[in-house]
Short mmCIF file of C-alpha atoms and ligand atoms in Angstrom, two decimals:
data_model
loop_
_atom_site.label_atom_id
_atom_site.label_comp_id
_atom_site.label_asym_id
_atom_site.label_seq_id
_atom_site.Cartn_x
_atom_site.Cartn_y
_atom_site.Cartn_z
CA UNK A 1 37.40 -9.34 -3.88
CA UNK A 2 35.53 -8.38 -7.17
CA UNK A 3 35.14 -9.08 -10.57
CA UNK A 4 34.65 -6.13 -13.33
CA UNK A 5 34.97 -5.09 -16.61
CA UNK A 6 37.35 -2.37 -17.35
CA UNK A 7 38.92 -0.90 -20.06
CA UNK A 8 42.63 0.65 -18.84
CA UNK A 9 43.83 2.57 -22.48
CA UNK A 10 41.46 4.01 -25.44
CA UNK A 11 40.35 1.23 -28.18
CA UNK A 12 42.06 -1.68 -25.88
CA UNK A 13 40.58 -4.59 -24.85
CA UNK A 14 37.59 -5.38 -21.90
CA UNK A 15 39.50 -6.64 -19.37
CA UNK A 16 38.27 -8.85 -16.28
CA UNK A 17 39.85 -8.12 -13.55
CA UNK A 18 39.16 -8.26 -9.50
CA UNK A 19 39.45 -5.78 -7.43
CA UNK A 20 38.99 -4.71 -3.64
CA UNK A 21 35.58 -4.42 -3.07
CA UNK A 22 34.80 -0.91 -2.23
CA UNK A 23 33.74 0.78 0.50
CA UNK A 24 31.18 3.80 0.44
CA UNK A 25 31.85 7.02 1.37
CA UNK A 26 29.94 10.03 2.55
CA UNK A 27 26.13 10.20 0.84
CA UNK A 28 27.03 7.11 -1.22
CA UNK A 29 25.99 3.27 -1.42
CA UNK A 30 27.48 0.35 -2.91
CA UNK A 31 25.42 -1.52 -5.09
CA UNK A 32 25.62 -5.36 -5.59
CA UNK A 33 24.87 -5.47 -9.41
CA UNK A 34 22.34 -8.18 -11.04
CA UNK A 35 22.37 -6.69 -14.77
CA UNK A 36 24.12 -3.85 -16.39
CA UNK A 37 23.15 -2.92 -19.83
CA UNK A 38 25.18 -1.93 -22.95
CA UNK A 39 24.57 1.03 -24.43
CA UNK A 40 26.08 2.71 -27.38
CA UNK A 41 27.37 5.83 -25.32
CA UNK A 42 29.98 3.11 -23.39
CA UNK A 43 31.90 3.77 -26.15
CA UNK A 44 32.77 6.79 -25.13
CA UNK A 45 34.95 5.03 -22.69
CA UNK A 46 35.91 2.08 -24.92
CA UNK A 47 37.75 4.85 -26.96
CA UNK A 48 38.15 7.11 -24.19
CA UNK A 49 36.27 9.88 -26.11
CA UNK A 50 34.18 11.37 -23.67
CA UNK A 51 36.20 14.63 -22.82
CA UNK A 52 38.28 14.51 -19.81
CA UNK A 53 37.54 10.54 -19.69
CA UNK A 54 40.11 9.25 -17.06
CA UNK A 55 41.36 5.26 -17.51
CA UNK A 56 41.03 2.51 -16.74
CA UNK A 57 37.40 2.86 -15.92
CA UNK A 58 34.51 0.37 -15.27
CA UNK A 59 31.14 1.68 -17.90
CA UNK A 60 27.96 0.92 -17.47
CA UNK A 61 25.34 3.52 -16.83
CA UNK A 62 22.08 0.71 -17.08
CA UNK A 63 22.47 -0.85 -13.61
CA UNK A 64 19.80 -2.99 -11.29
CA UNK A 65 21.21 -4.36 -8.37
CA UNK A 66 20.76 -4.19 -5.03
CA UNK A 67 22.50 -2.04 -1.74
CA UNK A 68 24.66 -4.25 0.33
CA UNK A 69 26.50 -1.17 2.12
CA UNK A 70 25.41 2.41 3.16
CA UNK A 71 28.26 5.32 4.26
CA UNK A 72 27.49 7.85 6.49
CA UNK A 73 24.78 10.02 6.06
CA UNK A 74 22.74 7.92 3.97
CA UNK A 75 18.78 8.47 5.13
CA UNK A 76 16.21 6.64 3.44
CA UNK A 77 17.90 3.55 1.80
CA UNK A 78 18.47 0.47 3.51
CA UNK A 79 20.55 -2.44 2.54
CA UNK A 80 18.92 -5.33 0.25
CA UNK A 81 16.39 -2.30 -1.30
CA UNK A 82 16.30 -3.18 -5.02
CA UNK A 83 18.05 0.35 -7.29
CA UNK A 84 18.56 1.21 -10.40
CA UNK A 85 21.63 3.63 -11.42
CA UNK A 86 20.95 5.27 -14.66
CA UNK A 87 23.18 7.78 -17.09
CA UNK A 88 22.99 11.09 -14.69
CA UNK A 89 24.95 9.66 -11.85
CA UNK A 90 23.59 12.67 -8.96
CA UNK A 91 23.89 16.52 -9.00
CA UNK A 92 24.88 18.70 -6.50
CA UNK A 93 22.06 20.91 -4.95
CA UNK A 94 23.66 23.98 -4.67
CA UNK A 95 24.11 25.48 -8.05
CA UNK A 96 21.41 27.98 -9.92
CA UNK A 97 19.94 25.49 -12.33
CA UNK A 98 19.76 23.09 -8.86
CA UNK A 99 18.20 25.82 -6.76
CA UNK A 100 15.53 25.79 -9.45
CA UNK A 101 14.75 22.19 -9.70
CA UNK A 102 16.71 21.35 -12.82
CA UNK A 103 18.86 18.77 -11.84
CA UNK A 104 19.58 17.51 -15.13
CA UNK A 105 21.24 21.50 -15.95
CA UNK A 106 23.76 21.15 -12.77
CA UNK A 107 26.42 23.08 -14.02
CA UNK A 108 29.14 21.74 -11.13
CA UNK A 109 30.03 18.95 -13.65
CA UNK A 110 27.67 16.80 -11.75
CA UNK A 111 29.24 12.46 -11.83
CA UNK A 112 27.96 10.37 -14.70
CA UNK A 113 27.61 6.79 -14.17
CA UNK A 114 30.73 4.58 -15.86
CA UNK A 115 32.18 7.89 -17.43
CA UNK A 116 33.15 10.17 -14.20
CA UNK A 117 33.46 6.88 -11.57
CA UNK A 118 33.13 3.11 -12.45
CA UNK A 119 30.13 1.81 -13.80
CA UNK A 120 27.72 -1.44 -13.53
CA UNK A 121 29.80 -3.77 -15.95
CA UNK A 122 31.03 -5.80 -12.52
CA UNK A 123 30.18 -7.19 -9.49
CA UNK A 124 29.53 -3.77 -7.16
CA UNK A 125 29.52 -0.38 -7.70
CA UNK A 126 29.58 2.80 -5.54
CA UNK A 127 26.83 5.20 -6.48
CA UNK A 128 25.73 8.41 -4.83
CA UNK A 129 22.31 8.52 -3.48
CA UNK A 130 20.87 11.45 -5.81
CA UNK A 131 21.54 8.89 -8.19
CA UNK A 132 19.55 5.98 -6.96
CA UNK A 133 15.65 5.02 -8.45
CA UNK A 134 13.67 2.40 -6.88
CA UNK A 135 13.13 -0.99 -8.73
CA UNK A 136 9.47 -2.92 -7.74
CA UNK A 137 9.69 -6.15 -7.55
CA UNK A 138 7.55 -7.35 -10.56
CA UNK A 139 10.51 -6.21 -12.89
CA UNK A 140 13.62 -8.54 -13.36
CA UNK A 141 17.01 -6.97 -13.27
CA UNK A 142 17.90 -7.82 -16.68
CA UNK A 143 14.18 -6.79 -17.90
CA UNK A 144 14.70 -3.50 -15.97
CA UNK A 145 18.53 -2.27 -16.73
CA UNK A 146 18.05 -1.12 -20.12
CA UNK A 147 14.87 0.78 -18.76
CA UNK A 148 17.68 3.05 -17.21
CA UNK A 149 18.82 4.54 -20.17
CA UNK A 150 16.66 4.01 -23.41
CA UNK A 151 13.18 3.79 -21.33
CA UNK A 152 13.92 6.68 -19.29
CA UNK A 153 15.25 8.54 -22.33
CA UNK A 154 11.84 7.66 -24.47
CA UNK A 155 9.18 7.75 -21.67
CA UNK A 156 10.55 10.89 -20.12
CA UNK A 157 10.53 12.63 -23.68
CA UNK A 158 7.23 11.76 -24.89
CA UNK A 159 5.24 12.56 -21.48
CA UNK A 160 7.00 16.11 -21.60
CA UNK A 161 6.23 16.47 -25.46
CA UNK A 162 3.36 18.82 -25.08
CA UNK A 163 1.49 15.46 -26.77
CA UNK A 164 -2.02 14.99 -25.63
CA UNK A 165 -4.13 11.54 -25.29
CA UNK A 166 -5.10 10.50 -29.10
CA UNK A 167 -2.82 13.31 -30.38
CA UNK A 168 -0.53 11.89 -33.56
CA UNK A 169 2.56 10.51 -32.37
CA UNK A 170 5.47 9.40 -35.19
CA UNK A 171 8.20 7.06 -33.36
CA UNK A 172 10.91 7.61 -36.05
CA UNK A 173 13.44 3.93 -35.91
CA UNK A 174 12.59 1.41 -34.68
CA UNK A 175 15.97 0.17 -32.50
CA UNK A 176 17.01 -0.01 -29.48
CA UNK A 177 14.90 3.75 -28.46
CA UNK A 178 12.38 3.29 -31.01
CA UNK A 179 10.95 -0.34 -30.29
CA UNK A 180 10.14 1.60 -26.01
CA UNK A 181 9.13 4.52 -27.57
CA UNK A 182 6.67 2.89 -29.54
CA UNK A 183 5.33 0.59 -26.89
CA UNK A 184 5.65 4.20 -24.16
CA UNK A 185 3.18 5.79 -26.67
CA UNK A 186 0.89 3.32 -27.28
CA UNK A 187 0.02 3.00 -23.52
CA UNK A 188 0.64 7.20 -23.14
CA UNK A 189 -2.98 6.86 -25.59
CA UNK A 190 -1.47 8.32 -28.55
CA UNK A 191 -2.26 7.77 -31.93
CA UNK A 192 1.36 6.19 -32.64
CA UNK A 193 2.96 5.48 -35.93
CA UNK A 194 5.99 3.94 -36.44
CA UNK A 195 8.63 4.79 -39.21
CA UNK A 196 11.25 2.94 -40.35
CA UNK A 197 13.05 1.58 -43.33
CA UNK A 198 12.08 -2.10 -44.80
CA UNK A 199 9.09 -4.01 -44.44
CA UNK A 200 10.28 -6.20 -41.93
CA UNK A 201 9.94 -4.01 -39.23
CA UNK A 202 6.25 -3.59 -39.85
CA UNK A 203 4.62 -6.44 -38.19
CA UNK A 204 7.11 -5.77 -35.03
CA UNK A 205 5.92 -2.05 -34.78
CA UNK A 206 2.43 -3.36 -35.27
CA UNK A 207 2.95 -6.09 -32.55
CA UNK A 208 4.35 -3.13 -30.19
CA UNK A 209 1.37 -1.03 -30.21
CA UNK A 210 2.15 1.11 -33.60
CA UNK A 211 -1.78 2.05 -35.00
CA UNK A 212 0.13 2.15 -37.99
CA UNK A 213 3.75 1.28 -39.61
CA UNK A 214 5.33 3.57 -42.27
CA UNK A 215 8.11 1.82 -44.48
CA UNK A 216 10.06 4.61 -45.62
CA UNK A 217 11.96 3.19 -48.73
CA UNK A 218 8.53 2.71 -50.35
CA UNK A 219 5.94 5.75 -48.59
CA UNK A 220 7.21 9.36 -47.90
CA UNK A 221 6.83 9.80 -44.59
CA UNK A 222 6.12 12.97 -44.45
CA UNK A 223 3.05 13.09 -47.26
CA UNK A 224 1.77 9.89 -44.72
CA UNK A 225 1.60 11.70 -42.01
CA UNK A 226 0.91 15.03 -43.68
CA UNK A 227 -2.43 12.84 -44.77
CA UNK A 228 -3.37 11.89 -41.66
CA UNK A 229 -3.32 15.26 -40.31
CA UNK A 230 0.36 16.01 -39.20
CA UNK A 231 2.25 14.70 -36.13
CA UNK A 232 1.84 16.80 -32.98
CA UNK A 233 4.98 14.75 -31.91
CA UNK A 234 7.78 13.16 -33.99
CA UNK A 235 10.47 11.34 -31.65
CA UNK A 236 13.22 10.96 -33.88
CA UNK A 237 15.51 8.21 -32.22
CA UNK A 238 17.42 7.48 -35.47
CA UNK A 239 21.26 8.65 -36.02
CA UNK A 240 20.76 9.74 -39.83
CA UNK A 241 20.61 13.36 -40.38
CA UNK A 242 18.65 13.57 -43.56
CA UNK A 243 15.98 11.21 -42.64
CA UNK A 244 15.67 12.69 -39.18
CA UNK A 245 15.44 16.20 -41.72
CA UNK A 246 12.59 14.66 -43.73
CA UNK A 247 10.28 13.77 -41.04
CA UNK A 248 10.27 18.20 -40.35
CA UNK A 249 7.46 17.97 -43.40
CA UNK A 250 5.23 15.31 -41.43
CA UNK A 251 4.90 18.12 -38.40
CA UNK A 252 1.43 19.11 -37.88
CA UNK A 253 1.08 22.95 -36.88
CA UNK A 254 2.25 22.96 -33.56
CA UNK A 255 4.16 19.76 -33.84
CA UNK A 256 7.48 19.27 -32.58
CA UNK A 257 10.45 17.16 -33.74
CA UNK A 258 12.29 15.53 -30.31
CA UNK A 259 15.65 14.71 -31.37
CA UNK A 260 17.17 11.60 -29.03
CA UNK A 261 19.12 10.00 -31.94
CA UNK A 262 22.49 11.73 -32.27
CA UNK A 263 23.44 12.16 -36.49
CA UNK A 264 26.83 12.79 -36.71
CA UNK A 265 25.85 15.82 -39.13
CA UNK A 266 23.86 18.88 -38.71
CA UNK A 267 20.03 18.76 -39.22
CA UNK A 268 18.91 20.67 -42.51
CA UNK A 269 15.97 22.54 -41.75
CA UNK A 270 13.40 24.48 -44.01
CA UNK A 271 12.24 27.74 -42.52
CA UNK A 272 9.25 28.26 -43.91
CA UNK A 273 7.08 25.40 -42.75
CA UNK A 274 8.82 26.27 -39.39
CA UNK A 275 7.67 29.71 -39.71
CA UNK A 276 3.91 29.21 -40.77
CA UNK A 277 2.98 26.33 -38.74
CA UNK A 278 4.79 27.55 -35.29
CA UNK A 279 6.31 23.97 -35.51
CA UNK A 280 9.58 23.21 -32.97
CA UNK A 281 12.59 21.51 -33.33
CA UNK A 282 14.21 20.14 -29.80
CA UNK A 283 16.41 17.73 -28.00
CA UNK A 284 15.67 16.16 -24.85
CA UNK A 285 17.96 14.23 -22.52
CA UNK A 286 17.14 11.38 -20.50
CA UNK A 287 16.23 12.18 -17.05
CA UNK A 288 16.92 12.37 -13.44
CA UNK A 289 16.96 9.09 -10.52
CA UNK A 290 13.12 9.80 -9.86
CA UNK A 291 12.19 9.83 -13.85
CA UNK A 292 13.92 6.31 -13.47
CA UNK A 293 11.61 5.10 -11.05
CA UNK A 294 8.83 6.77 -12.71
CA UNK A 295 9.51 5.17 -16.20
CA UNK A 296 10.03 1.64 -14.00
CA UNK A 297 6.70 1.92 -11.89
CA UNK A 298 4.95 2.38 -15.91
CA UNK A 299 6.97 -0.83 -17.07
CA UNK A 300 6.04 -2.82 -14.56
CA UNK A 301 2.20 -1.99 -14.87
CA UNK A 302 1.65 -1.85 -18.11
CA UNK A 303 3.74 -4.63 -19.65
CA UNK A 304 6.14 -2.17 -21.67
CA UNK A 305 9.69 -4.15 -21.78
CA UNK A 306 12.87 -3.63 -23.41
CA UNK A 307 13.45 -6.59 -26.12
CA UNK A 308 17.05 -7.74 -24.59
CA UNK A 309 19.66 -10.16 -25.46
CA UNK A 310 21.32 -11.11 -22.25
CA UNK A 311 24.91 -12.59 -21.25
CA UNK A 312 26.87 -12.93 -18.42
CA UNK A 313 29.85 -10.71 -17.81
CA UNK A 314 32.92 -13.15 -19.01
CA UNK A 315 31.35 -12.11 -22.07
CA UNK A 316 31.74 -8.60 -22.19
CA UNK A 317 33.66 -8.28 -25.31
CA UNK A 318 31.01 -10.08 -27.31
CA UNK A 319 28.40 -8.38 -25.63
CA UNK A 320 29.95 -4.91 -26.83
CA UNK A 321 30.73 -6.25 -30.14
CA UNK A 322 27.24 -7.20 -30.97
CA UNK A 323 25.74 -3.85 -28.96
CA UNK A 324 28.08 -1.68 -31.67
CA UNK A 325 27.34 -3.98 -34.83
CA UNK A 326 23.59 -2.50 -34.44
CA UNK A 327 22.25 -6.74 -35.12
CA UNK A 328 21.07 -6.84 -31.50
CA UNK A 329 17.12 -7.16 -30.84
CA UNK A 330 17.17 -4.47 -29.31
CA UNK A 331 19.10 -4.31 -26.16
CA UNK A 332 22.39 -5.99 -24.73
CA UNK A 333 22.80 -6.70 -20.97
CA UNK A 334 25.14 -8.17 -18.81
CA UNK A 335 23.50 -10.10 -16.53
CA UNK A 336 26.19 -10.88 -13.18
CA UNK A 337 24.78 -14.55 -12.29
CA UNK A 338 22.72 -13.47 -9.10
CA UNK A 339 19.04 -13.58 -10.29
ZN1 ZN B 1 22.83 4.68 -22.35
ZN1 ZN B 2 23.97 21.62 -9.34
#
């Protein structure tokens, strides 16, 4: 038997329950989990919002563990190999977008991890092998889960932002995306600059790499970084539409806003500077199993870590509480007891 996390109706409780520990099917492994982190989007389960969301379901989408069963047809994995089991939980190969390389576009409704099958927040997990990224060894599992969601999400973004070495770089929040994504482009080489609101997040940005720290309830950001020649890159990881809308006038020519952080309202954006400077406004999602790996290979050389406040799994419901009151430095993870 098992023990994991569930939640059976929308809004109810975590509940700990065991189960029959599951067997893998076809192209699948089961994962023994060490640390499962908690991300904001597992509320999409907690209230059952995520469209089509089927209860009672296991989240967690921020999983290090390792394989302690293969199914059939499984090439290339072996049991006790250290994996990682991030957000985009496989794809299916066939489809256009597939046939092309973009995984990330499979349009076959590809799994998700903890949304479309049971996630991390328990003692194994099934996983499909398109989902799986290697783990090396000089990460920890707790150090390493949230890198499955907000490190991929931040590393991926900023080394496909067009952003060249010394290029100006604004990290926009400094949270639970912001405080990687300021560390990710401080060893990418970029001239980084942190914004956020309130002093006291100054001498952390500073401490993370930031060249410089904007506080934006007493400096427009946007004349600061106007000044210092425009940002080629502003990754806006905060969830407030008109701040995210302010940083448009800190764009360089060329420079693009990344939007990671989700506002719940629409973006207001001026066309002109748009117009004359050629400047871009895009999202980016997080990534596929091998931008995983890639974005845990960088951690584990170059000393960029997730700032994590870790329980075990009896304390779920805490562990989501604080995740959702937005207090947590910067991460919460589960950590199951095994390392
Ligand atoms: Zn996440
Ligand atoms: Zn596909």
């Amino acid at each position: 038997m098992m023990h994991v996390a569930q939640v059976s109706k929308a809004n109810g409780p975590f509940e700990i329950v065991e189960r029959d520990v599951p067997e893998p099917g076809p192209n699948t492994v089961r994962v023994a989990v060490d640390a499962c982190g908690v991300c904001h989007s597992d509320a999409l389960v907690k209230t059952a919002g995520f469209p089509g969301m089927v209860l009672p379901r296991v989240p967690g989408h921020e999983v290090i563990g390792r394989i302690d069963a293969v199914g059939s047809g499984v090439d290339g994995w072996t049991i006790g190999q250290r994996v990682g089991v991030g957000w985009h939980g496989g794809y299916c190969g066939k489809c256009d977008p597939c046939r092309r390389g973009k995984f990330f576009a499979c349009v076959t409704g590809p799994p998700i991890t903890g949304i479309s099958h049971d996630g991390g927040y328990g003692e194994h997990m099934i996983a499909p092998v398109s989902a799986l990224a290697r783990v090396p060894d000089g990460l920890s599992a707790s150090d390493a889960a949230p890198l499955m969601c907000a490190g991929v999400t931040t590393f991926n973004a900023l080394r496909n932002s067009g952003a060249r070495s010394g290029d100006l770089v604004a990290v926009h929040g400094v949270g639970g995306l912001g405080h990687l994504g300021v560390q990710f482009a401080a060893k990418m080489g970029f001239h980084t600059v942190a914004v956020a609101r309130g002093a006291d997040k100054g001498p952390l940005a500073l401490s993370l790499g930031a060249d410089r720290y904007i506080d934006s309830t007493v400096e427009d950001p946007a004349t600061a970084l106007t000044a210092m020649g425009g940002a080629r890159v502003v990754l806006a990881t905060v969830t407030d539409a008109d701040a995210m809308s302010a940083m448009i006038g800190g764009l360089g020519s060329e420079g693009s806003l990344l939007i990671l952080g989700a506002p719940p309202a629409p973006l207001a954006v001026p066309a002109f500077p748009m117009i004359a400077g050629c400047r871009k406004i895009a999202g980016w999602y997080s990534g596929t199993s091998i931008d995983s790996e890639d974005t845990l290979a960088f951690c584990a050389r170059t000393g960029v870590r997730s700032m994590n406040e870790v329980t075990p799994l009896a304390k779920v419901s805490e562990a989501y509480d604080r995740m959702m009151s937005g207090k947590a430095r910067f991460r919460v993870v589960l950590n199951l007891g095994r390392e």
